[in-house]
Amino acid sequence: MKKSFLSFFILIFGGMLIFAANFQTDFNPFYFSGRPEAGTIADASYLNTPITEKERVSVGEDGHLYADGKRIRIFGTNVSEFPPVEDAEYWAKTLASQGINCIRFHHTDSDWAGCFIKHDSSWKNFEFDESSFERFDKFFYELKKAGIYSNINLLTGRTIRPNSENKLPKELAQVSDWKDRHCYGFWNQLAREEQQKYAEKILTHKNPYTGLTYAEDPAVIFVEINNENSMVKCFLDDALERFPSSLTQELDVLWTDFLSQKEYTYQSLSEQFNQNQKMSDNLIAGKGTLEHHSGAKADLTEAPGSAKIKVKANGGADWHVQYDLYGFTVEPDQMYTISFKAKASKNTSASVAIMMNHDPWSNLGFSKNLQLTKEWQDYSFTVAILTPDNKPRLTFGKMGLSAGTTFEFSDIKLCKGGNVTCVEKTKEGLIAFPSLDKYRAYPLELKIIATEFLCQLEADYWESMNNYLKEELGVKALTFGTALPCAPVSVMSSFDVVDSHAYWHHPSFPSTGWNTKDFFVKNQSLTTAKDGGTLANLATMRVYGKPFSVTEYDHPYPCQFSSEMMPMLAVYASLQDWDCVYSFCYELSQRNPDTQKITGYFDQASNPAKICGAPLAARIFREFKIKPLSKGIYYTITNENELRAIAERGSAWNNVPTTYFGIRPEDSIIYRTGAIVEGKTPDNFKPDDLRSVQELRTELDAKIALRNSGVSTTSCDGNLIWNSSSGFFIYNDENVFVNVSSLGAKAKMAEGQKVGFTPENDFATVAGVKLDDSHWFIFSSCWSGNIGEKLYEYGTSAKSVPQNSITRDQINLRTEYCGAGRTAAALGSTGKIEIAEKGWKLYPLTQDGKRGKKLKNLLISGDDKTLWYELVK
């Protein structure tokens, strides 16, 4: 058969259709496990080869991954458990059948995981569990036989405890957060050695099944050092304030030595940066505005310079009640002082910030958490410099989850001028390393000096850990440090691989972190993201000349649009020419299809809308079915502009905002996108198809303006069409079609397309990949969930949302609790496939991948009881 373009044409008649009927009576959901039988068309295990030395992965001169002389891509998932020995082979074969070729062993060091750390019944005594190697060794061996590589994480979730063996100071036990304790190694040698000893236990262990240590085994493709952490993140997250001063005094010594090496003295710094400027009149003018969102309710009583806010009902997040004041501009190189009095009807917290009063609503360099009591407290903050802005606001926030509480603010002033003592001495005569509040008040020049110090500590830690792995332990795997954007790009670019994480609307926890009964997920399709959402933002973090990896990606449950995840990820990663993508996270405990259900926000294995898309996405991405975009753009990161970016706009979870360098996420819809990092991107990496983003900024801004006005954005090669206003994402070429439509999307059939699809669902994900000239494998889904589970709009106690309910409102959804309901179920999309060429037949596939009876008139529906089809010529 001649090559032809295969695509779906999405057309919704009569506007938007809303499925909000009773789930149990009006719908016919079905269980669909996504575990195909070997040899069926749904089985993707043929992509894998048992791993030997020949399949060891390395980085090629073009900055991509290679094995056995050929490019390789990684389609992986995360696992936080070791299955019983008797189940290891089953799970290895199941994972391979879904197209997975790498497992990221994540959180296997956590206290709760039951892997390498064991505890007694009191949960007070913990130790390394040597016996866990029995399960790990067997699982690793079966994965290796099934052609699945392993990515070993070293420091993820364990609580580092002082003991006689590691000789860490007892005061470390006073640091309550286990994640904060992970920061200690950035400046303390004993803490660093504790991490190295843990790595040694894992990586020098010899697997009795393979006869190799994990340091030397070719099936260990990556070793990751410290998950989602960096010295800069630690500092910008204010973690140092949560350490006893006895543990941070070492920083004063290091800071003083650093300044001395740069020929700074206390006298020279204090003369240059300690400032005292005359105060101006109050810049605040007029009345303020009380904002309340997502069901939050509050009353405002105002008087000149004061406000009383009574919160009546909670919203879905703490920012859903905030009080804004205006009437000023933020000028460059100007010191400001914010002062006020505050109290509350009970002990609680609030915040104050200076931020943009316009899109993208960014902070301008000042924010502070407030611990309020029933008594009036005086507050005064002086900031040496803010980001200039013509339309800013002073905002009192974090009141959106405080129903029944009254907040009072009085004598509110924002003035030019003030007194800033930037440089101080300790009682030991050292120059005191600044707190985060002090740092934020620094003049930019001093802030850059402090940022350089943080980055120097950063580089020293990562270099020493990487050298220990490769030189002391003999690790042959590729290494990376941590995920962008929570670390400086220049430091992470020193590793073999650059990594990142992203979640389309990560679960929010209004009360306590990781609460399985009190959380919500914003119910929004990624197709409607104006800036391209997670995928477009990830593209801006790629570093040219280095393999780019995304080791955590998910559209968390109970978002009702999750079937879009796998096809959209496969398309975007292919167009951008990334090297690795991983879903998060895969549970290995549920083998019985009669009881299998979605147990958590990130559950991959038991969510049919996600895992059933994996065999299709794996084929698209791993078999290079989609050609990368033919044109690319870049921005340049130097040591100087990165320090400035961190100092001016960095935050804990976004150390180096890529927008600082002139790139915008939407640019990646049109062109391949990434950074060239001075001194890190290989000198020989200068492809002719790259142009500077500054050179194309005017053109790109014009296209973004059209996108925001409702016009579709088309990739430079014309194969991807994305309209965020109408809510559709369409990719089409001779090997792949992907159509995701939401909110009553209407998409015109492009010239040359041979196949069209008219859905009856308001939301539909339909995608196909060409296997050969006579066969296509198709994935189709519009919904998945647990039968009997109740969904609610967060912030309401009685307003339930029917399952399979797709609404135009981007509401915050919650379940009763993680794992509520009975068996996981799914619905396929309903509609008609229209094919110009004759002779094609369409078959539904069973949940194990076997062919069913031929469908009449090429109609597909939820009544087919499948998410998979085979199109046959």
Short mmCIF file of N, CA, C and O in Angstrom, two decimals, residues 665-764:
data_model
loop_
_atom_site.label_atom_id
_atom_site.label_comp_id
_atom_site.label_asym_id
_atom_site.label_seq_id
_atom_site.Cartn_x
_atom_site.Cartn_y
_atom_site.Cartn_z
N PRO A 665 7.43 29.36 27.04
CA PRO A 665 7.04 27.96 26.82
C PRO A 665 6.35 27.73 25.48
O PRO A 665 6.59 26.71 24.81
N GLU A 666 5.48 28.66 25.08
CA GLU A 666 4.73 28.49 23.84
C GLU A 666 5.63 28.37 22.61
O GLU A 666 5.22 27.81 21.58
N ASP A 667 6.86 28.89 22.71
CA ASP A 667 7.79 28.81 21.58
C ASP A 667 8.03 27.37 21.15
O ASP A 667 8.27 27.09 19.98
N SER A 668 7.96 26.45 22.13
CA SER A 668 8.29 25.05 21.83
C SER A 668 7.19 24.34 21.06
O SER A 668 7.41 23.23 20.57
N ILE A 669 6.02 24.94 20.94
CA ILE A 669 4.98 24.36 20.07
C ILE A 669 5.40 24.50 18.62
O ILE A 669 5.06 23.67 17.77
N ILE A 670 6.19 25.52 18.34
CA ILE A 670 6.57 25.84 16.96
C ILE A 670 7.95 25.27 16.61
O ILE A 670 8.14 24.70 15.52
N TYR A 671 8.92 25.40 17.53
CA TYR A 671 10.29 25.00 17.26
C TYR A 671 10.83 24.09 18.36
O TYR A 671 10.38 24.14 19.50
N ARG A 672 11.84 23.28 18.01
CA ARG A 672 12.63 22.62 19.06
C ARG A 672 13.26 23.70 19.92
O ARG A 672 13.69 24.74 19.42
N THR A 673 13.34 23.43 21.22
CA THR A 673 13.72 24.48 22.16
C THR A 673 14.73 23.96 23.16
O THR A 673 14.65 22.81 23.59
N GLY A 674 15.68 24.81 23.53
CA GLY A 674 16.62 24.42 24.56
C GLY A 674 17.65 25.50 24.82
O GLY A 674 17.65 26.56 24.20
N ALA A 675 18.54 25.20 25.77
CA ALA A 675 19.59 26.15 26.17
C ALA A 675 20.95 25.67 25.68
O ALA A 675 21.21 24.47 25.59
N ILE A 676 21.80 26.63 25.38
CA ILE A 676 23.22 26.36 25.20
C ILE A 676 23.92 26.94 26.43
O ILE A 676 23.80 28.13 26.72
N VAL A 677 24.57 26.07 27.19
CA VAL A 677 25.18 26.47 28.46
C VAL A 677 26.67 26.65 28.25
O VAL A 677 27.37 25.71 27.86
N GLU A 678 27.12 27.85 28.52
CA GLU A 678 28.53 28.18 28.32
C GLU A 678 29.43 27.25 29.12
O GLU A 678 29.26 27.08 30.33
N GLY A 679 30.35 26.61 28.43
CA GLY A 679 31.31 25.72 29.09
C GLY A 679 30.79 24.33 29.35
O GLY A 679 31.55 23.46 29.79
N LYS A 680 29.50 24.06 29.10
CA LYS A 680 28.92 22.75 29.35
C LYS A 680 28.38 22.10 28.08
O LYS A 680 28.52 20.89 27.90
N THR A 681 27.73 22.89 27.23
CA THR A 681 27.32 22.35 25.94
C THR A 681 28.59 22.10 25.13
O THR A 681 29.43 22.99 25.00
N PRO A 682 28.77 20.89 24.59
CA PRO A 682 30.01 20.59 23.84
C PRO A 682 30.28 21.60 22.74
O PRO A 682 29.36 22.08 22.06
N ASP A 683 31.55 21.95 22.57
CA ASP A 683 31.93 22.96 21.58
C ASP A 683 31.53 22.55 20.17
O ASP A 683 31.27 23.41 19.32
N ASN A 684 31.51 21.24 19.91
CA ASN A 684 31.19 20.79 18.55
C ASN A 684 29.70 20.74 18.27
O ASN A 684 29.26 20.38 17.20
N PHE A 685 28.89 21.12 19.28
CA PHE A 685 27.45 21.11 19.08
C PHE A 685 27.00 22.47 18.56
O PHE A 685 26.72 23.39 19.32
N LYS A 686 26.97 22.60 17.25
CA LYS A 686 26.53 23.85 16.62
C LYS A 686 25.72 23.52 15.37
O LYS A 686 26.13 23.78 14.25
N PRO A 687 24.55 22.90 15.55
CA PRO A 687 23.75 22.52 14.38
C PRO A 687 23.28 23.75 13.61
O PRO A 687 22.98 24.80 14.19
N ASP A 688 23.20 23.60 12.31
CA ASP A 688 22.84 24.72 11.44
C ASP A 688 21.39 25.13 11.58
O ASP A 688 21.02 26.23 11.18
N ASP A 689 20.55 24.23 12.14
CA ASP A 689 19.11 24.53 12.18
C ASP A 689 18.69 25.29 13.42
O ASP A 689 17.51 25.50 13.65
N LEU A 690 19.65 25.73 14.25
CA LEU A 690 19.32 26.48 15.46
C LEU A 690 19.47 27.98 15.23
O LEU A 690 20.46 28.43 14.64
N ARG A 691 18.49 28.73 15.73
CA ARG A 691 18.57 30.19 15.69
C ARG A 691 18.29 30.74 17.07
O ARG A 691 17.56 30.14 17.87
N SER A 692 18.87 31.87 17.38
CA SER A 692 18.70 32.49 18.69
C SER A 692 17.25 32.93 18.89
O SER A 692 16.62 33.45 17.97
N VAL A 693 16.72 32.71 20.11
CA VAL A 693 15.35 33.11 20.39
C VAL A 693 15.20 34.62 20.28
O VAL A 693 14.13 35.12 19.87
N GLN A 694 16.26 35.37 20.59
CA GLN A 694 16.18 36.83 20.47
C GLN A 694 15.97 37.24 19.01
O GLN A 694 15.25 38.20 18.72
N GLU A 695 16.57 36.48 18.11
CA GLU A 695 16.44 36.78 16.68
C GLU A 695 15.00 36.60 16.20
O GLU A 695 14.55 37.31 15.28
N LEU A 696 14.26 35.67 16.82
CA LEU A 696 12.91 35.36 16.37
C LEU A 696 11.83 35.85 17.33
O LEU A 696 10.65 35.53 17.15
N ARG A 697 12.22 36.62 18.37
CA ARG A 697 11.27 36.98 19.41
C ARG A 697 10.05 37.72 18.87
O ARG A 697 8.91 37.46 19.29
N THR A 698 10.23 38.65 17.97
CA THR A 698 9.10 39.42 17.43
C THR A 698 8.13 38.50 16.70
O THR A 698 6.91 38.57 16.89
N GLU A 699 8.66 37.61 15.87
CA GLU A 699 7.82 36.66 15.15
C GLU A 699 7.07 35.75 16.11
O GLU A 699 5.87 35.50 15.96
N LEU A 700 7.76 35.25 17.12
CA LEU A 700 7.15 34.33 18.08
C LEU A 700 6.08 35.03 18.90
O LEU A 700 5.02 34.45 19.17
N ASP A 701 6.34 36.27 19.32
CA ASP A 701 5.35 37.00 20.10
C ASP A 701 4.07 37.22 19.30
O ASP A 701 2.96 37.19 19.86
N ALA A 702 4.21 37.45 18.00
CA ALA A 702 3.03 37.63 17.16
C ALA A 702 2.21 36.35 17.10
O ALA A 702 0.97 36.37 17.17
N LYS A 703 2.88 35.20 17.03
CA LYS A 703 2.16 33.92 16.98
C LYS A 703 1.51 33.61 18.33
O LYS A 703 0.42 33.04 18.38
N ILE A 704 2.17 33.98 19.42
CA ILE A 704 1.60 33.77 20.74
C ILE A 704 0.36 34.64 20.92
O ILE A 704 -0.64 34.21 21.51
N ALA A 705 0.42 35.87 20.42
CA ALA A 705 -0.75 36.76 20.50
C ALA A 705 -1.92 36.16 19.75
O ALA A 705 -3.08 36.22 20.21
N LEU A 706 -1.66 35.57 18.59
CA LEU A 706 -2.73 34.91 17.84
C LEU A 706 -3.28 33.72 18.62
O LEU A 706 -4.49 33.50 18.66
N ARG A 707 -2.39 32.95 19.25
CA ARG A 707 -2.83 31.81 20.05
C ARG A 707 -3.77 32.26 21.17
O ARG A 707 -4.81 31.66 21.40
N ASN A 708 -3.39 33.34 21.83
CA ASN A 708 -4.20 33.85 22.94
C ASN A 708 -5.54 34.42 22.47
O ASN A 708 -6.47 34.54 23.27
N SER A 709 -5.62 34.76 21.19
CA SER A 709 -6.87 35.29 20.65
C SER A 709 -7.77 34.19 20.10
O SER A 709 -8.86 34.47 19.61
N GLY A 710 -7.30 32.93 20.17
CA GLY A 710 -8.14 31.82 19.74
C GLY A 710 -7.71 31.14 18.47
O GLY A 710 -8.33 30.17 18.03
N VAL A 711 -6.61 31.62 17.86
CA VAL A 711 -6.11 31.02 16.62
C VAL A 711 -5.23 29.81 16.96
O VAL A 711 -4.46 29.84 17.93
N SER A 712 -5.32 28.76 16.16
CA SER A 712 -4.50 27.57 16.38
C SER A 712 -3.02 27.88 16.16
O SER A 712 -2.66 28.69 15.30
N THR A 713 -2.18 27.22 16.96
CA THR A 713 -0.73 27.30 16.78
C THR A 713 -0.27 26.05 16.05
O THR A 713 -0.62 24.93 16.43
N THR A 714 0.52 26.24 15.01
CA THR A 714 0.99 25.13 14.18
C THR A 714 2.51 25.03 14.27
O THR A 714 3.21 26.04 14.24
N SER A 715 3.02 23.81 14.38
CA SER A 715 4.46 23.61 14.45
C SER A 715 5.11 24.01 13.13
O SER A 715 4.45 24.10 12.09
N CYS A 716 6.43 24.23 13.16
CA CYS A 716 7.12 24.73 11.98
C CYS A 716 7.02 23.78 10.79
O CYS A 716 7.10 24.22 9.64
N ASP A 717 6.80 22.48 11.04
CA ASP A 717 6.66 21.52 9.95
C ASP A 717 5.21 21.23 9.60
O ASP A 717 4.93 20.46 8.67
N GLY A 718 4.28 21.82 10.35
CA GLY A 718 2.87 21.72 10.01
C GLY A 718 2.14 20.49 10.51
O GLY A 718 0.94 20.35 10.27
N ASN A 719 2.81 19.59 11.23
CA ASN A 719 2.17 18.34 11.65
C ASN A 719 1.39 18.45 12.95
O ASN A 719 0.49 17.65 13.21
N LEU A 720 1.75 19.42 13.80
CA LEU A 720 1.06 19.61 15.07
C LEU A 720 0.21 20.87 15.01
O LEU A 720 0.71 21.94 14.64
N ILE A 721 -1.05 20.73 15.38
CA ILE A 721 -1.97 21.87 15.49
C ILE A 721 -2.54 21.87 16.88
O ILE A 721 -3.13 20.87 17.32
N TRP A 722 -2.40 22.98 17.60
CA TRP A 722 -2.84 23.05 19.00
C TRP A 722 -3.63 24.33 19.19
O TRP A 722 -3.12 25.43 18.97
N ASN A 723 -4.89 24.18 19.58
CA ASN A 723 -5.74 25.34 19.86
C ASN A 723 -6.20 25.27 21.30
O ASN A 723 -7.03 24.43 21.66
N SER A 724 -5.64 26.13 22.15
CA SER A 724 -5.96 26.08 23.57
C SER A 724 -7.31 26.73 23.88
O SER A 724 -7.91 26.43 24.91
N SER A 725 -7.78 27.60 23.02
CA SER A 725 -9.08 28.23 23.25
C SER A 725 -10.21 27.25 22.99
O SER A 725 -11.17 27.16 23.76
N SER A 726 -10.13 26.52 21.89
CA SER A 726 -11.14 25.52 21.58
C SER A 726 -10.88 24.20 22.29
O SER A 726 -11.78 23.39 22.47
N GLY A 727 -9.63 23.96 22.66
CA GLY A 727 -9.30 22.77 23.41
C GLY A 727 -9.05 21.55 22.55
O GLY A 727 -9.66 20.50 22.77
N PHE A 728 -8.16 21.67 21.56
CA PHE A 728 -7.79 20.46 20.83
C PHE A 728 -6.30 20.45 20.50
O PHE A 728 -5.66 21.50 20.36
N PHE A 729 -5.76 19.23 20.41
CA PHE A 729 -4.35 18.96 20.14
C PHE A 729 -4.34 17.86 19.08
O PHE A 729 -4.81 16.75 19.34
N ILE A 730 -3.84 18.17 17.90
CA ILE A 730 -3.89 17.23 16.79
C ILE A 730 -2.50 17.07 16.18
O ILE A 730 -1.85 18.07 15.83
N TYR A 731 -2.04 15.82 16.10
CA TYR A 731 -0.80 15.53 15.37
C TYR A 731 -1.11 14.53 14.28
O TYR A 731 -1.87 13.57 14.49
N ASN A 732 -0.47 14.72 13.10
CA ASN A 732 -0.73 13.83 11.99
C ASN A 732 0.48 13.75 11.06
O ASN A 732 1.03 14.76 10.65
N ASP A 733 0.94 12.54 10.79
CA ASP A 733 1.89 12.29 9.70
C ASP A 733 1.63 10.89 9.16
O ASP A 733 0.61 10.27 9.49
N GLU A 734 2.55 10.37 8.34
CA GLU A 734 2.29 9.07 7.72
C GLU A 734 2.38 7.90 8.70
O GLU A 734 1.93 6.79 8.38
N ASN A 735 2.92 8.12 9.90
CA ASN A 735 3.10 7.03 10.86
C ASN A 735 2.25 7.14 12.12
O ASN A 735 2.05 6.14 12.81
N VAL A 736 1.79 8.33 12.43
CA VAL A 736 1.14 8.57 13.72
C VAL A 736 -0.02 9.55 13.55
O VAL A 736 0.08 10.51 12.80
N PHE A 737 -1.11 9.29 14.24
CA PHE A 737 -2.12 10.34 14.45
C PHE A 737 -2.46 10.39 15.93
O PHE A 737 -2.52 9.36 16.61
N VAL A 738 -2.63 11.58 16.45
CA VAL A 738 -3.08 11.79 17.83
C VAL A 738 -4.08 12.93 17.81
O VAL A 738 -3.78 14.01 17.30
N ASN A 739 -5.27 12.64 18.31
CA ASN A 739 -6.29 13.67 18.42
C ASN A 739 -6.84 13.69 19.84
O ASN A 739 -7.39 12.69 20.31
N VAL A 740 -6.67 14.81 20.52
CA VAL A 740 -7.27 15.01 21.84
C VAL A 740 -8.19 16.21 21.72
O VAL A 740 -7.73 17.30 21.34
N SER A 741 -9.47 16.02 22.01
CA SER A 741 -10.42 17.12 21.90
C SER A 741 -11.17 17.28 23.21
O SER A 741 -11.53 16.31 23.85
N SER A 742 -11.38 18.50 23.60
CA SER A 742 -12.13 18.79 24.82
C SER A 742 -12.95 20.05 24.63
O SER A 742 -12.71 20.84 23.70
N LEU A 743 -13.92 20.24 25.48
CA LEU A 743 -14.72 21.47 25.51
C LEU A 743 -15.40 21.76 24.18
O LEU A 743 -15.46 22.90 23.72
N GLY A 744 -15.89 20.72 23.52
CA GLY A 744 -16.62 20.93 22.28
C GLY A 744 -15.75 21.40 21.14
O GLY A 744 -16.16 22.23 20.32
N ALA A 745 -14.53 20.91 21.07
CA ALA A 745 -13.58 21.35 20.05
C ALA A 745 -14.08 21.03 18.65
O ALA A 745 -14.70 19.99 18.41
N LYS A 746 -13.76 21.90 17.71
CA LYS A 746 -14.07 21.68 16.29
C LYS A 746 -12.79 21.87 15.50
O LYS A 746 -12.22 22.95 15.48
N ALA A 747 -12.33 20.81 14.86
CA ALA A 747 -11.08 20.87 14.10
C ALA A 747 -11.34 20.50 12.66
O ALA A 747 -11.98 19.49 12.37
N LYS A 748 -10.84 21.31 11.74
CA LYS A 748 -11.02 21.04 10.32
C LYS A 748 -10.05 19.98 9.84
O LYS A 748 -8.90 19.94 10.26
N MET A 749 -10.52 19.12 8.94
CA MET A 749 -9.66 18.10 8.37
C MET A 749 -8.65 18.76 7.45
O MET A 749 -9.00 19.54 6.56
N ALA A 750 -7.38 18.46 7.66
CA ALA A 750 -6.33 19.05 6.84
C ALA A 750 -6.26 18.38 5.48
O ALA A 750 -6.64 17.22 5.32
N GLU A 751 -5.78 19.11 4.50
CA GLU A 751 -5.64 18.57 3.16
C GLU A 751 -4.67 17.38 3.18
O GLU A 751 -3.61 17.43 3.79
N GLY A 752 -5.04 16.31 2.50
CA GLY A 752 -4.18 15.13 2.44
C GLY A 752 -4.50 14.08 3.47
O GLY A 752 -4.01 12.95 3.37
N GLN A 753 -5.34 14.39 4.44
CA GLN A 753 -5.72 13.38 5.43
C GLN A 753 -6.67 12.37 4.80
O GLN A 753 -7.55 12.72 4.03
N LYS A 754 -6.47 11.10 5.15
CA LYS A 754 -7.26 10.02 4.56
C LYS A 754 -8.29 9.44 5.51
O LYS A 754 -9.14 8.66 5.10
N VAL A 755 -8.17 9.77 6.79
CA VAL A 755 -9.07 9.21 7.79
C VAL A 755 -9.60 10.32 8.67
O VAL A 755 -8.87 11.23 9.05
N GLY A 756 -10.89 10.27 8.98
CA GLY A 756 -11.47 11.25 9.88
C GLY A 756 -12.24 10.58 10.99
O GLY A 756 -12.59 9.40 10.90
N PHE A 757 -12.49 11.32 12.06
CA PHE A 757 -13.21 10.77 13.21
C PHE A 757 -14.17 11.82 13.73
O PHE A 757 -13.78 12.96 13.97
N THR A 758 -15.43 11.44 13.90
CA THR A 758 -16.43 12.34 14.46
C THR A 758 -16.86 11.80 15.81
O THR A 758 -17.58 10.80 15.88
N PRO A 759 -16.41 12.42 16.92
CA PRO A 759 -16.76 11.90 18.26
C PRO A 759 -18.14 12.36 18.70
O PRO A 759 -18.61 13.41 18.31
N GLU A 760 -18.74 11.55 19.53
CA GLU A 760 -19.97 11.95 20.19
C GLU A 760 -19.69 12.41 21.62
O GLU A 760 -20.55 12.99 22.26
N ASN A 761 -18.49 12.11 22.11
CA ASN A 761 -18.11 12.55 23.45
C ASN A 761 -17.70 14.01 23.44
O ASN A 761 -17.19 14.52 22.44
N ASP A 762 -17.91 14.68 24.56
CA ASP A 762 -17.39 16.04 24.68
C ASP A 762 -15.88 16.02 24.84
O ASP A 762 -15.20 16.97 24.45
N PHE A 763 -15.35 14.97 25.46
CA PHE A 763 -13.90 14.81 25.56
C PHE A 763 -13.54 13.45 24.97
O PHE A 763 -14.17 12.44 25.26
N ALA A 764 -12.50 13.44 24.13
CA ALA A 764 -12.06 12.18 23.52
C ALA A 764 -10.57 12.22 23.28
O ALA A 764 -10.02 13.24 22.87
#
